[in-house]
mmCIF file of N, CA, C and O in Angstrom:
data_model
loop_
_atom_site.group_PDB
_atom_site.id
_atom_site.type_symbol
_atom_site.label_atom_id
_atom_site.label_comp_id
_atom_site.label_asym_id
_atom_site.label_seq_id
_atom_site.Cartn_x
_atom_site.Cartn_y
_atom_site.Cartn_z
ATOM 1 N N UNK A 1 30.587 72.422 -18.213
ATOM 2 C CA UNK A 1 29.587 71.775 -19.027
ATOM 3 C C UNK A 1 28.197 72.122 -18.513
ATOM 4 O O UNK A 1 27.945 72.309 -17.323
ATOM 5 N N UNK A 2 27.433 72.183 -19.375
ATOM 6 C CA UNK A 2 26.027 72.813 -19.383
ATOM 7 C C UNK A 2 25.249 71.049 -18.639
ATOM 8 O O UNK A 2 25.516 69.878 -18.911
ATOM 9 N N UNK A 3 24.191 71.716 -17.597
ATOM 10 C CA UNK A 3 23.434 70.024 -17.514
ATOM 11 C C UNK A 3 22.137 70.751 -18.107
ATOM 12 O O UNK A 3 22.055 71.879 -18.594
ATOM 13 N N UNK A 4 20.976 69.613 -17.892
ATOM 14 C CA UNK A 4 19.917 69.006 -18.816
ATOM 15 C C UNK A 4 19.433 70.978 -19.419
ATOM 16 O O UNK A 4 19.517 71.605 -20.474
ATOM 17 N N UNK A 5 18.951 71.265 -18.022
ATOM 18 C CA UNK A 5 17.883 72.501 -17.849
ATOM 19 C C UNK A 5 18.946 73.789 -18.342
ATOM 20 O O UNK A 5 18.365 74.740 -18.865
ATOM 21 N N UNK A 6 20.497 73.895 -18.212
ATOM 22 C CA UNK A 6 21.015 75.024 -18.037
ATOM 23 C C UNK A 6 20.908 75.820 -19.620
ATOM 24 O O UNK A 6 20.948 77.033 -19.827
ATOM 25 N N UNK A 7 20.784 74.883 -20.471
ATOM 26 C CA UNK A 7 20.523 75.567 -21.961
ATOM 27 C C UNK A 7 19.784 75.344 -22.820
ATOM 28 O O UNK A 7 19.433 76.123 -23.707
ATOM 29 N N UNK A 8 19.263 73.578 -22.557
ATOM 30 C CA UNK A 8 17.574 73.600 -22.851
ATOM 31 C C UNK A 8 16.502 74.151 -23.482
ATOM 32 O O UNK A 8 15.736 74.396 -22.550
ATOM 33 N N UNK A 9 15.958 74.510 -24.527
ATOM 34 C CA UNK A 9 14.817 75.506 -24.601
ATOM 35 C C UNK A 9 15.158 77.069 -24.151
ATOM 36 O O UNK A 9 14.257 77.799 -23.739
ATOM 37 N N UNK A 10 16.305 77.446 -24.246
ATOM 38 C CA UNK A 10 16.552 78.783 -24.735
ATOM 39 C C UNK A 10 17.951 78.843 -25.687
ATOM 40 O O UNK A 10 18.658 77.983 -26.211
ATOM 41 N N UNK A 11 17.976 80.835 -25.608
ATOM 42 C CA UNK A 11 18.591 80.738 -27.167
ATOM 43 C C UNK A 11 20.386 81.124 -26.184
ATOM 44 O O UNK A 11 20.154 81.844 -25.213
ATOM 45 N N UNK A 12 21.376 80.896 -26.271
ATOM 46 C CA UNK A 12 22.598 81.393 -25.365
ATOM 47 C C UNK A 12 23.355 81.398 -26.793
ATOM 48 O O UNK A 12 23.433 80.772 -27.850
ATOM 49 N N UNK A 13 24.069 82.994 -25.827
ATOM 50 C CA UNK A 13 24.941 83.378 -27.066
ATOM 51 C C UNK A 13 25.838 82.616 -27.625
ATOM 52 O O UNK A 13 26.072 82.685 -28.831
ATOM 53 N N UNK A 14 26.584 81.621 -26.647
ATOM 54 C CA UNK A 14 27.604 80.695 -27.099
ATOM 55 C C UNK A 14 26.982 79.778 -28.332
ATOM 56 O O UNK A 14 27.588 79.276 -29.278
ATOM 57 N N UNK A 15 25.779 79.736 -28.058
ATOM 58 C CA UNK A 15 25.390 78.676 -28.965
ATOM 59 C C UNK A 15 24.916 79.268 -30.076
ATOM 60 O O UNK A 15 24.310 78.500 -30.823
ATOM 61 N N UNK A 16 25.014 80.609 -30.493
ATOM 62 C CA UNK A 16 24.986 81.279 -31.448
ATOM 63 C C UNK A 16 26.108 82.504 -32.142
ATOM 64 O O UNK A 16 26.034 83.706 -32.400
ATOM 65 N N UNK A 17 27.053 81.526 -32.249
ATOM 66 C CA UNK A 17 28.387 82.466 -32.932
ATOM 67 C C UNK A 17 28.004 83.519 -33.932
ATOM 68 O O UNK A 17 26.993 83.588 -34.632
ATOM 69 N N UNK A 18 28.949 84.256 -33.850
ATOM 70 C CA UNK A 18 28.518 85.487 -35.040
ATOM 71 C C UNK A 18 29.260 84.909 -36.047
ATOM 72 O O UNK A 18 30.242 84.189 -35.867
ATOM 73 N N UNK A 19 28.523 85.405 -37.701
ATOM 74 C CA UNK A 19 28.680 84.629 -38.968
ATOM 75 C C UNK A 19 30.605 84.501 -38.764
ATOM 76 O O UNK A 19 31.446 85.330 -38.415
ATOM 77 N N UNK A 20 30.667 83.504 -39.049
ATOM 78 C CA UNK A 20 32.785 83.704 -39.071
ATOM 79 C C UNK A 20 33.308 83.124 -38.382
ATOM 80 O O UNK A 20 34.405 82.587 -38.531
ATOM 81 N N UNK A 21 32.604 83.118 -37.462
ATOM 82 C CA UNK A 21 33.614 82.811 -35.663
ATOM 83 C C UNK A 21 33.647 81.454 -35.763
ATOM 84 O O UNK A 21 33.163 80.699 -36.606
ATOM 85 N N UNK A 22 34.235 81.270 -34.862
ATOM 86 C CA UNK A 22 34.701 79.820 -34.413
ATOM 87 C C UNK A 22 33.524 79.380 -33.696
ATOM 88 O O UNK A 22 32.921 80.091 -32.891
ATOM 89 N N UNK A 23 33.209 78.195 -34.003
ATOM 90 C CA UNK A 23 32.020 77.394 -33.344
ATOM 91 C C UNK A 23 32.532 76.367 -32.103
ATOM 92 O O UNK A 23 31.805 75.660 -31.406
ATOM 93 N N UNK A 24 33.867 76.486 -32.041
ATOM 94 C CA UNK A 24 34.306 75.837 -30.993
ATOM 95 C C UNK A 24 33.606 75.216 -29.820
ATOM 96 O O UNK A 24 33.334 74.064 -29.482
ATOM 97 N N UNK A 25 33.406 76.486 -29.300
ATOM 98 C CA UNK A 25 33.318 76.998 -27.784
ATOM 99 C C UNK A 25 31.715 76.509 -27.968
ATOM 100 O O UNK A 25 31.306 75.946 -26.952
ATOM 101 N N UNK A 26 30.789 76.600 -28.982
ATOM 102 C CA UNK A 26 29.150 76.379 -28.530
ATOM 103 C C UNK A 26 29.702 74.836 -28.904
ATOM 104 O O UNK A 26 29.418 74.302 -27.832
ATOM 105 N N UNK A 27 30.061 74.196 -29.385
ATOM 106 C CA UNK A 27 30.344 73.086 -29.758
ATOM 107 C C UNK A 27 30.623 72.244 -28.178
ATOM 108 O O UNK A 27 30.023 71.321 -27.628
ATOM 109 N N UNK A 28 31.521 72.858 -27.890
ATOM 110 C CA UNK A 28 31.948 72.202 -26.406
ATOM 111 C C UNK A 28 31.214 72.358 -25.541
ATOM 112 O O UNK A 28 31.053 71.408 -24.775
ATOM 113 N N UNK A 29 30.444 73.659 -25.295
ATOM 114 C CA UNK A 29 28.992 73.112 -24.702
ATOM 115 C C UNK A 29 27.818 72.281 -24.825
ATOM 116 O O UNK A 29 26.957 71.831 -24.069
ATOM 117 N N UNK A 30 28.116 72.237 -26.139
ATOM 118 C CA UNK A 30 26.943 70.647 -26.164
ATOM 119 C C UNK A 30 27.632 69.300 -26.171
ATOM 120 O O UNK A 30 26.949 68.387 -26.635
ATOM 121 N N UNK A 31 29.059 68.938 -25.676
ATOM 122 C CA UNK A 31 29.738 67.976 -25.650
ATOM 123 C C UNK A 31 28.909 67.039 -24.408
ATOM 124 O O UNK A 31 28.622 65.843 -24.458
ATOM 125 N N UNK A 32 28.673 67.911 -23.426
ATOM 126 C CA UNK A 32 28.058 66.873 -22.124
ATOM 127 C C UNK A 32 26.792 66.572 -21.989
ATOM 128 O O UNK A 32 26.436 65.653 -21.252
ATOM 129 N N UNK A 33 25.929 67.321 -22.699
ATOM 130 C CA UNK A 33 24.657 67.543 -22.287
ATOM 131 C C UNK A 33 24.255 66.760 -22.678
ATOM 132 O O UNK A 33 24.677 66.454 -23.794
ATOM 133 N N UNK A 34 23.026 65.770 -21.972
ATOM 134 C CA UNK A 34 22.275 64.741 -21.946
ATOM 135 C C UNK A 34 21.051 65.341 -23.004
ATOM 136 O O UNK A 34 20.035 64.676 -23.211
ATOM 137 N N UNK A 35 21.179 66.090 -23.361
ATOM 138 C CA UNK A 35 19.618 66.407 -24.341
ATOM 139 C C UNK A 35 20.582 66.599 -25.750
ATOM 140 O O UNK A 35 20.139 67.028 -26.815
ATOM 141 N N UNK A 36 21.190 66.420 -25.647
ATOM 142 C CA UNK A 36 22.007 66.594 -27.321
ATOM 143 C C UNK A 36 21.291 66.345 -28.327
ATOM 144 O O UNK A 36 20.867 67.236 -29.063
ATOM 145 N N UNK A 37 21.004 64.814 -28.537
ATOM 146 C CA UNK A 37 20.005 64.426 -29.328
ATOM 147 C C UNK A 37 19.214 64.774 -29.415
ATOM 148 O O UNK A 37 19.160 65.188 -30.573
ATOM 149 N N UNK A 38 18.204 64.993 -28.860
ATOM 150 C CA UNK A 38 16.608 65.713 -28.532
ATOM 151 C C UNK A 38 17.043 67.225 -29.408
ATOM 152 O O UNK A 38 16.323 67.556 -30.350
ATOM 153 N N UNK A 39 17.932 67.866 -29.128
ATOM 154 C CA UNK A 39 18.270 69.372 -29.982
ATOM 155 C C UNK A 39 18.361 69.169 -30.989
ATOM 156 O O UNK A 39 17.613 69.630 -31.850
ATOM 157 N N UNK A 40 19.506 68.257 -31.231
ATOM 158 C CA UNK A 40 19.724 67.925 -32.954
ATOM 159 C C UNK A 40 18.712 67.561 -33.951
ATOM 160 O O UNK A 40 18.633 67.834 -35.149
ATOM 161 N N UNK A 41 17.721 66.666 -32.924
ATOM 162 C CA UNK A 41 16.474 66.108 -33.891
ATOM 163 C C UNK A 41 15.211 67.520 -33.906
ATOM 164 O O UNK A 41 14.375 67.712 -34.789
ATOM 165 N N UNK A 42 15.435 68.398 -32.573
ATOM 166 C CA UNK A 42 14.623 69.435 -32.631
ATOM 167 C C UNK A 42 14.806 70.288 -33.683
ATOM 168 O O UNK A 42 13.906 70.863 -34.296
ATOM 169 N N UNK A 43 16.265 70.385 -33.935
ATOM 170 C CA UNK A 43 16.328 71.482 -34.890
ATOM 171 C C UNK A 43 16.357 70.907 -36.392
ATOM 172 O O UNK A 43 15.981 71.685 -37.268
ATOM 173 N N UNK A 44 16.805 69.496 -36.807
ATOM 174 C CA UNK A 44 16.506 69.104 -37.877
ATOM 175 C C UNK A 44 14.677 68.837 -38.583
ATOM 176 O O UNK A 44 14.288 68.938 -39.746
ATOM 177 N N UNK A 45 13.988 68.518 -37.456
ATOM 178 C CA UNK A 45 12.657 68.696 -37.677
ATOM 179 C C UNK A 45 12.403 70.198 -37.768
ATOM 180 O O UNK A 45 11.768 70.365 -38.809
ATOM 181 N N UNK A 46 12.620 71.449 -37.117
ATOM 182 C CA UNK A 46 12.171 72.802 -37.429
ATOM 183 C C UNK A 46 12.899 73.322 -38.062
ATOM 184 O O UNK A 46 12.469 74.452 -38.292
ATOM 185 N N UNK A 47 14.455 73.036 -38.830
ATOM 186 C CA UNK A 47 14.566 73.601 -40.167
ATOM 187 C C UNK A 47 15.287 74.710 -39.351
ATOM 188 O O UNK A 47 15.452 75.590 -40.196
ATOM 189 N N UNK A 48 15.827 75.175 -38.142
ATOM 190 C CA UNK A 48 17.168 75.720 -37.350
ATOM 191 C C UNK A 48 18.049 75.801 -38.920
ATOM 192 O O UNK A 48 18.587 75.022 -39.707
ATOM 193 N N UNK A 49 17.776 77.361 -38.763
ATOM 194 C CA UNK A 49 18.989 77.664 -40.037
ATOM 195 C C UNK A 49 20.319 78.445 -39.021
ATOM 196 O O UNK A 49 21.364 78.755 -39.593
ATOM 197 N N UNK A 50 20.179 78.672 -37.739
ATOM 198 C CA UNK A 50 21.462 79.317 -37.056
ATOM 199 C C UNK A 50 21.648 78.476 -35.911
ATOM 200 O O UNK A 50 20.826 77.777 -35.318
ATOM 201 N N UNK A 51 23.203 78.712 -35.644
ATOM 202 C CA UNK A 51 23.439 78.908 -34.215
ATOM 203 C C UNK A 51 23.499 77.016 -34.309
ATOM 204 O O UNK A 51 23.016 76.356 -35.228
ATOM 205 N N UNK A 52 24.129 76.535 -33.252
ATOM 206 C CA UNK A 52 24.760 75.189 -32.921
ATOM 207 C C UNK A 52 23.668 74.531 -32.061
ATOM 208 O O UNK A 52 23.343 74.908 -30.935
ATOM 209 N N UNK A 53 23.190 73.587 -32.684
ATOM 210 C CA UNK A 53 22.078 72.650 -32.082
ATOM 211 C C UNK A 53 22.754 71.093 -32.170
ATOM 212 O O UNK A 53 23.173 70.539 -33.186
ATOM 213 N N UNK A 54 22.725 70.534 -30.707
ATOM 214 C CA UNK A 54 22.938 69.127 -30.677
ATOM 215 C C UNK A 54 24.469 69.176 -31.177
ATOM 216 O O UNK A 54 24.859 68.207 -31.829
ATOM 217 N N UNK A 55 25.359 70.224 -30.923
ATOM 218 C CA UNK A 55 26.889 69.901 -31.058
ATOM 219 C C UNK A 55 26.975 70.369 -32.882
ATOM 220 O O UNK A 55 28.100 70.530 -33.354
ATOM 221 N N UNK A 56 26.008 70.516 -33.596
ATOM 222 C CA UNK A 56 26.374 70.751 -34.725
ATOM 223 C C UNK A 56 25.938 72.049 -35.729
ATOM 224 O O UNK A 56 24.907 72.704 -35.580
ATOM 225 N N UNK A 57 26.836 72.246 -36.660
ATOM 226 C CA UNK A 57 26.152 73.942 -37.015
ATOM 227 C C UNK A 57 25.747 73.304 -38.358
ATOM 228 O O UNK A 57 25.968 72.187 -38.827
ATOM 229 N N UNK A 58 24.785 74.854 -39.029
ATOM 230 C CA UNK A 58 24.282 74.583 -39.987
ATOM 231 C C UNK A 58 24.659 74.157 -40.968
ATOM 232 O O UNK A 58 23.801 73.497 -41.555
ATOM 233 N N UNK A 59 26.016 74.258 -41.671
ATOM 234 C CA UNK A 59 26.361 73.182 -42.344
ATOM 235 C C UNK A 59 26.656 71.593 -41.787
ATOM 236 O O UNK A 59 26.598 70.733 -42.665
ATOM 237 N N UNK A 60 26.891 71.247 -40.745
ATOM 238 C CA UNK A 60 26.753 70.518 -40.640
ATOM 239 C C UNK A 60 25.648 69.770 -40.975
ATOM 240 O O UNK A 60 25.563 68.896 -41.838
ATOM 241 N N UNK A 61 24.499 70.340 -39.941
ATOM 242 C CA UNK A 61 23.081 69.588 -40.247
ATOM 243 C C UNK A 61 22.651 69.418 -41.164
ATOM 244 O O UNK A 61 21.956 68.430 -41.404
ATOM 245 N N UNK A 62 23.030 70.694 -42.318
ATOM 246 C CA UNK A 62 22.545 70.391 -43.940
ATOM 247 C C UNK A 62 22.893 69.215 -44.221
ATOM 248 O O UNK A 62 22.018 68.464 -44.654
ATOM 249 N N UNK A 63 24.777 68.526 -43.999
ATOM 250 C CA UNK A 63 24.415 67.338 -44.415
ATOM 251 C C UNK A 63 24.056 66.203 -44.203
ATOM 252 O O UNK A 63 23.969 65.324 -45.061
ATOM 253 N N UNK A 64 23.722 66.053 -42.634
ATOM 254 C CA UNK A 64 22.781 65.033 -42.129
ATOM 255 C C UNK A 64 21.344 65.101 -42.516
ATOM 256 O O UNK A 64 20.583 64.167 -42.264
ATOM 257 N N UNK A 65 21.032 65.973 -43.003
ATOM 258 C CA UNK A 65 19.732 65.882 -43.503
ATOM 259 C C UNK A 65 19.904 65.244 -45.121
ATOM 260 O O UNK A 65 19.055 64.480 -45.581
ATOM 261 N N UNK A 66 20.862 65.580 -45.736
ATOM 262 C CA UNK A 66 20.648 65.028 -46.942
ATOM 263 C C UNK A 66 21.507 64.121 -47.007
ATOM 264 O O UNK A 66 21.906 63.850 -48.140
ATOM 265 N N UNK A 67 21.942 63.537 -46.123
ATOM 266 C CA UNK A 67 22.580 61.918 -45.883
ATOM 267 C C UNK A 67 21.541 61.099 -45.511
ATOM 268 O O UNK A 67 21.457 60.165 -46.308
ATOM 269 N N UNK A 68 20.380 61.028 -44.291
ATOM 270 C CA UNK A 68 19.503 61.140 -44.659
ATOM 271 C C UNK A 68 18.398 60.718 -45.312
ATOM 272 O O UNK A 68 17.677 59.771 -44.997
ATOM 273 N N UNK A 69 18.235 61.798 -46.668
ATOM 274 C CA UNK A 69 17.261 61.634 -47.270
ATOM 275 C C UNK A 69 17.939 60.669 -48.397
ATOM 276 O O UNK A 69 17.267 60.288 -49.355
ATOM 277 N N UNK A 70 18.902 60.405 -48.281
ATOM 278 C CA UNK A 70 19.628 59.998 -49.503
ATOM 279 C C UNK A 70 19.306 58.313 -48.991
ATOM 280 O O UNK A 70 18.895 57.414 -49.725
ATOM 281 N N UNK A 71 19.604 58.222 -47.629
ATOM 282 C CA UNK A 71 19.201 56.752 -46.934
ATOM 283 C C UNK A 71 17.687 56.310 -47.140
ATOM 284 O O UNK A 71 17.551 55.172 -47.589
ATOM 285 N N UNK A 72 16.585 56.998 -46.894
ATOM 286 C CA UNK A 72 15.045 57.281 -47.101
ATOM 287 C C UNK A 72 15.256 56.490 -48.393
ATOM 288 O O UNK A 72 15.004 55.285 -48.414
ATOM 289 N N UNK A 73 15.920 57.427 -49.961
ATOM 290 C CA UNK A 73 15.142 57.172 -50.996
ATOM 291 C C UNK A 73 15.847 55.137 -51.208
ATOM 292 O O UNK A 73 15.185 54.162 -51.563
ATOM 293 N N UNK A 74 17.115 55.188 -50.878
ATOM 294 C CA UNK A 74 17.887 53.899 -50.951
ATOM 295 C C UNK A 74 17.129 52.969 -50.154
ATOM 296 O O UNK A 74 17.290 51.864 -50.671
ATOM 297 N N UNK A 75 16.614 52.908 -49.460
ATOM 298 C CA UNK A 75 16.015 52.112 -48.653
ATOM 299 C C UNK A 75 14.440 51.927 -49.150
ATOM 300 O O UNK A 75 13.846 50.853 -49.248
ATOM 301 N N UNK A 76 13.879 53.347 -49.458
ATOM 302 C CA UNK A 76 12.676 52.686 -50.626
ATOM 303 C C UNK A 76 12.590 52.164 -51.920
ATOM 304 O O UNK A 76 11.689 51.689 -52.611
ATOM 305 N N UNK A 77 13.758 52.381 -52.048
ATOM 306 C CA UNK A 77 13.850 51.538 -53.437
ATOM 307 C C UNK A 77 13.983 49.792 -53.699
ATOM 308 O O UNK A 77 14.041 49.342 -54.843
#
């Protein structure tokens, strides 16, 4: 398992599968890491269209973002 600094603010190949592959393995590196959150919200604020941020890939995040926004508009209403 990766700690705080070991993957942090750079780009590692694990955490960027080639289109197809199994996301497993970057997945399980962000299982321990104490900055998980901080990635996930980093990359949902900058719009991260690749590669596994905060344990989750881009489809994933697509639909936390529009789960979401879907909470935003329900809640202003």
């Amino acid at each position: 398992m990766a700690s705080t600094g070991e993957l942090h603010g750079r780009r590692s190949r694990s955490l960027l599968p080639e289109r197809g592959a199994s996301t497993r393995e970057a997945k399980e590196v962000c299982r321990g890491c104490v900055a998980r959150e901080d990635c996930l919200e980093y990359a949902l604020d900058n719009g991260e269209k690749f590669g596994i941020w905060g344990g989750m890939s881009e489809r994933e995040r697509r639909r936390l973002r529009r789960a979401r926004a879907i909470e935003r508009r329900a809640q202003a209403s």
